[in-house]
Coordinates of N, CA and C in Angstrom, one line a residue:
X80 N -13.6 -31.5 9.8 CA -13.4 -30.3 8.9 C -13.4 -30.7 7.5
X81 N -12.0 -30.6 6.9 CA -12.2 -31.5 5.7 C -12.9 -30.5 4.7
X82 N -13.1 -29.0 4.6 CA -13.7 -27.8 3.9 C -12.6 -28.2 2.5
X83 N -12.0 -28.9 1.7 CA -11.1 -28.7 0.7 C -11.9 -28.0 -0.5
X84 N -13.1 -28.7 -0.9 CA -13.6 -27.6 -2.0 C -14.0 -26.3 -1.7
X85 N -13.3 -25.4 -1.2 CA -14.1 -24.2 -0.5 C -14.4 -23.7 -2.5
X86 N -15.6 -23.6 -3.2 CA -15.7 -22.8 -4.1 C -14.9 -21.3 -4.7
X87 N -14.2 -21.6 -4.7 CA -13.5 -20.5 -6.1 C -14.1 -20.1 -7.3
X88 N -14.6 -18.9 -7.0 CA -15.4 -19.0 -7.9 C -14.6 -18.1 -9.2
X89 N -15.0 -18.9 -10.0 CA -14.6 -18.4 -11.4 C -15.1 -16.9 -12.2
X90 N -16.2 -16.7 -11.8 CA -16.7 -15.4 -12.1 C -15.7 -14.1 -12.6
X91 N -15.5 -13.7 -13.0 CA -14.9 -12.1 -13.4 C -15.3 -11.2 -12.1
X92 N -15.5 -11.8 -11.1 CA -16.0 -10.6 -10.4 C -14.7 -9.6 -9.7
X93 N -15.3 -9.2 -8.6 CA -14.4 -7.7 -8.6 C -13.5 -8.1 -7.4
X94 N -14.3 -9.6 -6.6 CA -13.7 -10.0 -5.2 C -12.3 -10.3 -5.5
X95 N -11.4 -9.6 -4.3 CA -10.3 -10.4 -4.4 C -10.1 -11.4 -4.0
X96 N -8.8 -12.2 -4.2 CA -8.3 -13.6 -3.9 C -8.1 -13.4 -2.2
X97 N -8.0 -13.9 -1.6 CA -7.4 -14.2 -0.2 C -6.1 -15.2 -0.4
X98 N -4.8 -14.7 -1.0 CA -4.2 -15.9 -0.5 C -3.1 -15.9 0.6
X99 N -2.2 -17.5 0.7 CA -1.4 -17.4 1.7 C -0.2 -16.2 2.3
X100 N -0.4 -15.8 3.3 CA 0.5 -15.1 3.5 C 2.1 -14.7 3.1
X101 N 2.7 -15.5 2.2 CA 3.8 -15.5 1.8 C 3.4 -15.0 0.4
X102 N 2.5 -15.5 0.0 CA 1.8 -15.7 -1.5 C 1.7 -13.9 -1.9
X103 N 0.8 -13.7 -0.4 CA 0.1 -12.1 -0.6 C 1.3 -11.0 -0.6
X104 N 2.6 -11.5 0.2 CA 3.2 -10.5 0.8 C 3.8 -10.3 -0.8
X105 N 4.5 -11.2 -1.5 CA 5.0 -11.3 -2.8 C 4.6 -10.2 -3.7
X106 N 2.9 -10.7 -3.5 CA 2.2 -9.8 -4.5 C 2.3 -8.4 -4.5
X107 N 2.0 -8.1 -3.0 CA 1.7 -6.3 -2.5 C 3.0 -5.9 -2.4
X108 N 4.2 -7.0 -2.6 CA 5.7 -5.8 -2.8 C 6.4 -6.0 -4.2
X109 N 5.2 -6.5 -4.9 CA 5.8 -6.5 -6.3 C 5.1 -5.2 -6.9
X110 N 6.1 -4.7 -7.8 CA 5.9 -3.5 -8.6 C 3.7 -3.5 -8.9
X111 N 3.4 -2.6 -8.6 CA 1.8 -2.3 -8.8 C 0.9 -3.7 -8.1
X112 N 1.8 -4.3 -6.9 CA 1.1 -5.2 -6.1 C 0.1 -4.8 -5.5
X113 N -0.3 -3.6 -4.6 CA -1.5 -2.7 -4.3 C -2.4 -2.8 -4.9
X114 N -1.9 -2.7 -6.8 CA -3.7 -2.6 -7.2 C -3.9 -4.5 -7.2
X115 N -3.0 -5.3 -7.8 CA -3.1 -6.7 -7.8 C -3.8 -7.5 -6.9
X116 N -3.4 -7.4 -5.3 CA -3.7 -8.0 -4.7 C -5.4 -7.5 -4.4
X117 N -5.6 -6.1 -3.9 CA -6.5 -6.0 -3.7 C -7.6 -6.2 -4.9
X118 N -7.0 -6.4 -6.0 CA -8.1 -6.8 -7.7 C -8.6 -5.4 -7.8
X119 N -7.6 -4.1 -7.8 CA -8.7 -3.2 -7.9 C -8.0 -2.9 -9.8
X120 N -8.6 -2.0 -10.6 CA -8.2 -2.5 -11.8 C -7.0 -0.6 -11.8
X121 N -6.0 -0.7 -12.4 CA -5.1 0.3 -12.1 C -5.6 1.2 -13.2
X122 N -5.3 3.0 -12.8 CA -6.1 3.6 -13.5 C -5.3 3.9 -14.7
X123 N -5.7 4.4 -15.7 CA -5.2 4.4 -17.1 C -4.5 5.5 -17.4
X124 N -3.1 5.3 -17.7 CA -2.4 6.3 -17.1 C -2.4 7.5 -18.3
X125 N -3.2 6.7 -19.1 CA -3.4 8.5 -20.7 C -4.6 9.3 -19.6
X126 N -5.3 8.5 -18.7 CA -6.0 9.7 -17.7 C -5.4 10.8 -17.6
X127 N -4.0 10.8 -17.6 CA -3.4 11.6 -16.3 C -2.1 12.1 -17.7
X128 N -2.3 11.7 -19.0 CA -1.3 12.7 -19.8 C -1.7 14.2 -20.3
X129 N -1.1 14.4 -21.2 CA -1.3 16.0 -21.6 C -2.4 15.9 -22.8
X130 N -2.1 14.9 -23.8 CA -3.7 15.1 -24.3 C -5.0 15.3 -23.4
X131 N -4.9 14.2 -22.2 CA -6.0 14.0 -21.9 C -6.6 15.4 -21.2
X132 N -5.1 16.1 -21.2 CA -5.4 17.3 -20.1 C -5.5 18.6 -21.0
X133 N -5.6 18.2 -22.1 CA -5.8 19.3 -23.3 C -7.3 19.3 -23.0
X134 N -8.0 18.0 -23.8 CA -9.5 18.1 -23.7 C -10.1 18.4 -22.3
X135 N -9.5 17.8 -21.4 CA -10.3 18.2 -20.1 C -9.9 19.0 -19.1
X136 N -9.2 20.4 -19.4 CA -8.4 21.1 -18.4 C -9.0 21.2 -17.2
X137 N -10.3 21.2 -17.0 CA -10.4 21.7 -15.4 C -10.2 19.9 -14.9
X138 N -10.6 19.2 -15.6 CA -10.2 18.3 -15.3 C -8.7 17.8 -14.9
X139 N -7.8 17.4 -15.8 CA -7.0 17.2 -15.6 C -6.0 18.2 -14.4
X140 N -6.4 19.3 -14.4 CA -5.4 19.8 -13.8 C -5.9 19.8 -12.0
X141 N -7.3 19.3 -12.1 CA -7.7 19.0 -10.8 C -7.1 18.1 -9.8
X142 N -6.8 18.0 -8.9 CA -6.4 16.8 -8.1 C -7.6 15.8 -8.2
X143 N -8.7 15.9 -8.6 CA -9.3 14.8 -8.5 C -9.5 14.4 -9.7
X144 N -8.9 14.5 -10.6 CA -8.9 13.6 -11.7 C -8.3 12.5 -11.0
X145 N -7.4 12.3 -10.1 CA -6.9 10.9 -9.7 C -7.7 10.6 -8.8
X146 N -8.7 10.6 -8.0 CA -9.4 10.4 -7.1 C -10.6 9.4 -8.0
X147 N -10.4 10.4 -9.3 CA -11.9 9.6 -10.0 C -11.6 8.4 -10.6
X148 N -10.7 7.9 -10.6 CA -9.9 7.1 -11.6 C -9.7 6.0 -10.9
X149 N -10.4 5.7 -9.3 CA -10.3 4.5 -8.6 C -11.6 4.0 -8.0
X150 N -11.8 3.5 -7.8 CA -13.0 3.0 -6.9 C -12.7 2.9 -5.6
X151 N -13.1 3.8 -4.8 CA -12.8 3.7 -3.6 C -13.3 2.9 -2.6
X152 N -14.9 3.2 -2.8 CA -15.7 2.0 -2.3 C -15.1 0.7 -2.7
X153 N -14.8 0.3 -3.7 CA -13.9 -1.4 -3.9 C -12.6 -1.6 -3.2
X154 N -12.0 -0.7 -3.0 CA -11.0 -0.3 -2.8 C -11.6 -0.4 -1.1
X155 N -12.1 -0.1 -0.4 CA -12.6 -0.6 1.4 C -13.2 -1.7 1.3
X156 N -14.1 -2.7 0.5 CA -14.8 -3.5 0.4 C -13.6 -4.6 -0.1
X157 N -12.9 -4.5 -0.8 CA -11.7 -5.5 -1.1 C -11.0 -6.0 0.0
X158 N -10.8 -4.4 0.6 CA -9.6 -4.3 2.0 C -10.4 -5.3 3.0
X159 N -11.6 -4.8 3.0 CA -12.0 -5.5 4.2 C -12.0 -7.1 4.0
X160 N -12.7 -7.7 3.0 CA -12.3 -8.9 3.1 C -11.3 -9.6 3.1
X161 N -10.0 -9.2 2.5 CA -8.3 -9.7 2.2 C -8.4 -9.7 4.2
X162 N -8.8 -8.5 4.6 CA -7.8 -8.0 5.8 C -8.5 -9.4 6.8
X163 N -10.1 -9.7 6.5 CA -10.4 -10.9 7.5 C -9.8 -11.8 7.7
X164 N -9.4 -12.3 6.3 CA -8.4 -13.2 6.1 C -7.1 -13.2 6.5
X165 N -6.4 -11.8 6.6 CA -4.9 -11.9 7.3 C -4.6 -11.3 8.4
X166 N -5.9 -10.9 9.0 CA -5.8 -10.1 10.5 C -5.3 -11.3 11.5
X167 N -4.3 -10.7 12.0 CA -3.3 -11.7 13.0 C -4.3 -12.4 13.8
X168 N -5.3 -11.8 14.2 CA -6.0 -12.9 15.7 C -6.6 -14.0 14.6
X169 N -6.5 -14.3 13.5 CA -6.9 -15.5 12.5 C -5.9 -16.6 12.5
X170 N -6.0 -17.8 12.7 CA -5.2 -18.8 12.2 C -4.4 -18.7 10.7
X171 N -5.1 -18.2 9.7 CA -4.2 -17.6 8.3 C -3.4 -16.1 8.4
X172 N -3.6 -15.9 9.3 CA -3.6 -14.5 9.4 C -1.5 -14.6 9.6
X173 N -0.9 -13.1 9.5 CA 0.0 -13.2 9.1 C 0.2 -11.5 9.8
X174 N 1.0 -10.5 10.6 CA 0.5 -9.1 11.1 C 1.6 -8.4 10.1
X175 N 2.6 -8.9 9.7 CA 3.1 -8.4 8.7 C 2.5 -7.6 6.9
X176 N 1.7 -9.1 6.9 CA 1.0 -9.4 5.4 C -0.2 -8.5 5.9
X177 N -0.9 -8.2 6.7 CA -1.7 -7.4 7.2 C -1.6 -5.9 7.4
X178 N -0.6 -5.7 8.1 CA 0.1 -4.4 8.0 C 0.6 -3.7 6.4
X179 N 1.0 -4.4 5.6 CA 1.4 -4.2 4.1 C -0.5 -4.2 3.4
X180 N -1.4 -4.8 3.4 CA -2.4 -5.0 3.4 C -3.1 -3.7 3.7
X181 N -2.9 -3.6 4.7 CA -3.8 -2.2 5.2 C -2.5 -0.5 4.8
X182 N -1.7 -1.0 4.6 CA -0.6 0.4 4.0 C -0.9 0.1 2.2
X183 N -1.5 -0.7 1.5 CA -1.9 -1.1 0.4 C -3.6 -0.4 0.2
X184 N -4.0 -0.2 1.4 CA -5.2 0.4 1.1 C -5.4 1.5 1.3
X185 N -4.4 2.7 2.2 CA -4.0 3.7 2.9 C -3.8 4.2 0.7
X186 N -2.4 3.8 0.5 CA -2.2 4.1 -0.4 C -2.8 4.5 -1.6
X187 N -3.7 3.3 -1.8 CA -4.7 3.6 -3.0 C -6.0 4.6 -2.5
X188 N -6.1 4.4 -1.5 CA -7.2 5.5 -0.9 C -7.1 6.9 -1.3
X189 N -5.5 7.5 -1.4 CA -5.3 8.8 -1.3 C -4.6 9.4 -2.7
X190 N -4.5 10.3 -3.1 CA -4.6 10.4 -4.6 C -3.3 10.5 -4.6
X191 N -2.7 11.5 -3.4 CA -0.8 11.9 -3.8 C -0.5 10.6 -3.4
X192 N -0.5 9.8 -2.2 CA 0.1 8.5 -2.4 C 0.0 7.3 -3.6
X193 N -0.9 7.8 -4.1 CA -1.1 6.6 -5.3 C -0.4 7.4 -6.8
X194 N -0.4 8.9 -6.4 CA 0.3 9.4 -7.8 C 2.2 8.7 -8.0
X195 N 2.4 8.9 -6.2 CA 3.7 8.3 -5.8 C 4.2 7.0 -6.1
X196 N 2.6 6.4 -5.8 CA 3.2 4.8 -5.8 C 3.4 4.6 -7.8
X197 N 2.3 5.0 -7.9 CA 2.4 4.7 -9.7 C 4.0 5.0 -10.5
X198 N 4.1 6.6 -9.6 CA 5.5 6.9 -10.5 C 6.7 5.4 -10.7
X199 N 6.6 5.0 -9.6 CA 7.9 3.9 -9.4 C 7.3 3.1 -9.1
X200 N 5.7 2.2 -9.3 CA 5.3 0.9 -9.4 C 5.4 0.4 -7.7
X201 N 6.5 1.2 -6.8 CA 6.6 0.4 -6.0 C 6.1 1.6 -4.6
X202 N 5.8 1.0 -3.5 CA 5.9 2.0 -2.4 C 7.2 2.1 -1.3
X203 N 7.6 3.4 -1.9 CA 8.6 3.9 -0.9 C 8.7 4.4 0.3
X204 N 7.3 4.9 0.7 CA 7.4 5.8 2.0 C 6.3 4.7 2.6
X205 N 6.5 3.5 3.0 CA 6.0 2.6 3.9 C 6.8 3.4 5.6
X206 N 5.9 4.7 6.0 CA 6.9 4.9 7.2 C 6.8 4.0 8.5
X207 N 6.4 3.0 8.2 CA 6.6 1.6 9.8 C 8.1 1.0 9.3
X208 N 8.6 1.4 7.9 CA 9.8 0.6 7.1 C 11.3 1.5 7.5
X209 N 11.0 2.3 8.6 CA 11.8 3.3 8.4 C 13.1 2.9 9.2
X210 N 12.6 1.5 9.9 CA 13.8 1.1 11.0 C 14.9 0.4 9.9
X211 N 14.7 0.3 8.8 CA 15.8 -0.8 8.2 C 17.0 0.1 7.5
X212 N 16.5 1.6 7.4 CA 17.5 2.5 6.4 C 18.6 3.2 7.6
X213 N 18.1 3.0 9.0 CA 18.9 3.8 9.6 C 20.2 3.8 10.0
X214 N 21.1 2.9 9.8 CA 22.0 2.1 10.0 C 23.1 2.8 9.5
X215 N 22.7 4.1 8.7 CA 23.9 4.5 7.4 C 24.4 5.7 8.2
X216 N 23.3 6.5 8.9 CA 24.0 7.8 9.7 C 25.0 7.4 10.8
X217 N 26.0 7.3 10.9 CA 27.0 6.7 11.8 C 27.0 7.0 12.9
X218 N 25.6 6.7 14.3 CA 25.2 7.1 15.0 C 25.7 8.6 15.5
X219 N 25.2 9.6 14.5 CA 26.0 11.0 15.3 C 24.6 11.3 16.5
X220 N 23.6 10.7 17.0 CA 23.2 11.2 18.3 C 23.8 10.5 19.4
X221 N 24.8 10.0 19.2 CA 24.8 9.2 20.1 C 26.6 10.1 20.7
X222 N 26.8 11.2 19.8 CA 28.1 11.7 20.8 C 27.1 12.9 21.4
X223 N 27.1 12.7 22.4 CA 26.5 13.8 23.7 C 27.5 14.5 24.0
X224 N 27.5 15.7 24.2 CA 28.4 16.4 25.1 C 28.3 16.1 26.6
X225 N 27.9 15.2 27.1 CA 27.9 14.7 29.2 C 29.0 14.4 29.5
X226 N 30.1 14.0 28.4 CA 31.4 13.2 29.2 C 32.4 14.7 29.1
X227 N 32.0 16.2 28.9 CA 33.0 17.0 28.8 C 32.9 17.4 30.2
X228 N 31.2 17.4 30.8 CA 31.5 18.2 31.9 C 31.8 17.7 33.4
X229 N 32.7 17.1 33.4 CA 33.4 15.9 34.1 C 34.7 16.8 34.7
X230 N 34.5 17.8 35.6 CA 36.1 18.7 36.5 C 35.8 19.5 35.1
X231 N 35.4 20.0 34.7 CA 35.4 20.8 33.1 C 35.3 22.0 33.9
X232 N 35.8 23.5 33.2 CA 35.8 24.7 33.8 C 36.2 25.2 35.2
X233 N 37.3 24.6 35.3 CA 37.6 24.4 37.0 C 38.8 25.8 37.0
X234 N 38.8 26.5 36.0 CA 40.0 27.8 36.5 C 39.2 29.2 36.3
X235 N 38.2 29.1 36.8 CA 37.6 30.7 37.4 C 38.7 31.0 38.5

């Protein structure tokens, strides 16, 4: 084997990095890691202010003013190569960093999810993430009413 120069190429191009799975996961849960990892370029957020929406009202007030403001084709063509690289059946591969990877491409794909993620840099409604908040409701499904009716109503 022995592949250590795999070329990195220096170019400006549009390819993203593939890196290690610890490396990647960092990236895609750091504030605007979605557009980072996948190298997509984030859209300019005077797109989306009120000047801009002065001069271009049908525009701005469209929902697809955010739609136009990404490359979506890069945005699947990125995904797909990152995801070769960290799809679990790979030796690099990582189903976590994969899963976050492909909820990183879900997100930029769709205009309200990317309006969401921009507001707060970060993504909140990851809903596979939903097992870690539940802990706080003090299990109230768990009182059943089955232990009342036990000899219960016995003076007809």
């Amino acid at each position: 084997g022995g592949g250590r120069h795999l070329g990195i190429s220096t170019s400006t191009s549009t390819n993203p990095t593939a890196l290690p799975s610890e490396e990647a996961l960092e990236i895609l849960l750091s504030p605007d890691g979605y557009y980072t990892y996948l190298n997509i370029p984030k859209p300019d957020p005077s797109l989306l202010t009120s000047q801009f929406a002065s001069q271009h009202p049908s525009l701005a007030s469209a929902p697809d003013a955010y739609d136009n403001a990404i490359d979506l084709d890069l945005v699947k063509k990125n995904y797909r190569r990152l995801s070769l690289r960290h799809h679990p059946d790979r030796k690099t591969g990582d189903p976590e960093t994969f899963r976050i990877l492909h909820r990183a491409k879900v997100v930029l794909s769709s205009a309200k999810l990317r309006r969401e993620y921009d507001l707060v840099g970060l993504d909140l409604d990851d809903e596979d993430d939903l097992d870690g908040h539940h802990h706080e409701d003090g299990g109230s499904h768990s009182h059943s009413h089955a232990d009342g009716d036990a000899g219960g109503g016995g003076d007809g």
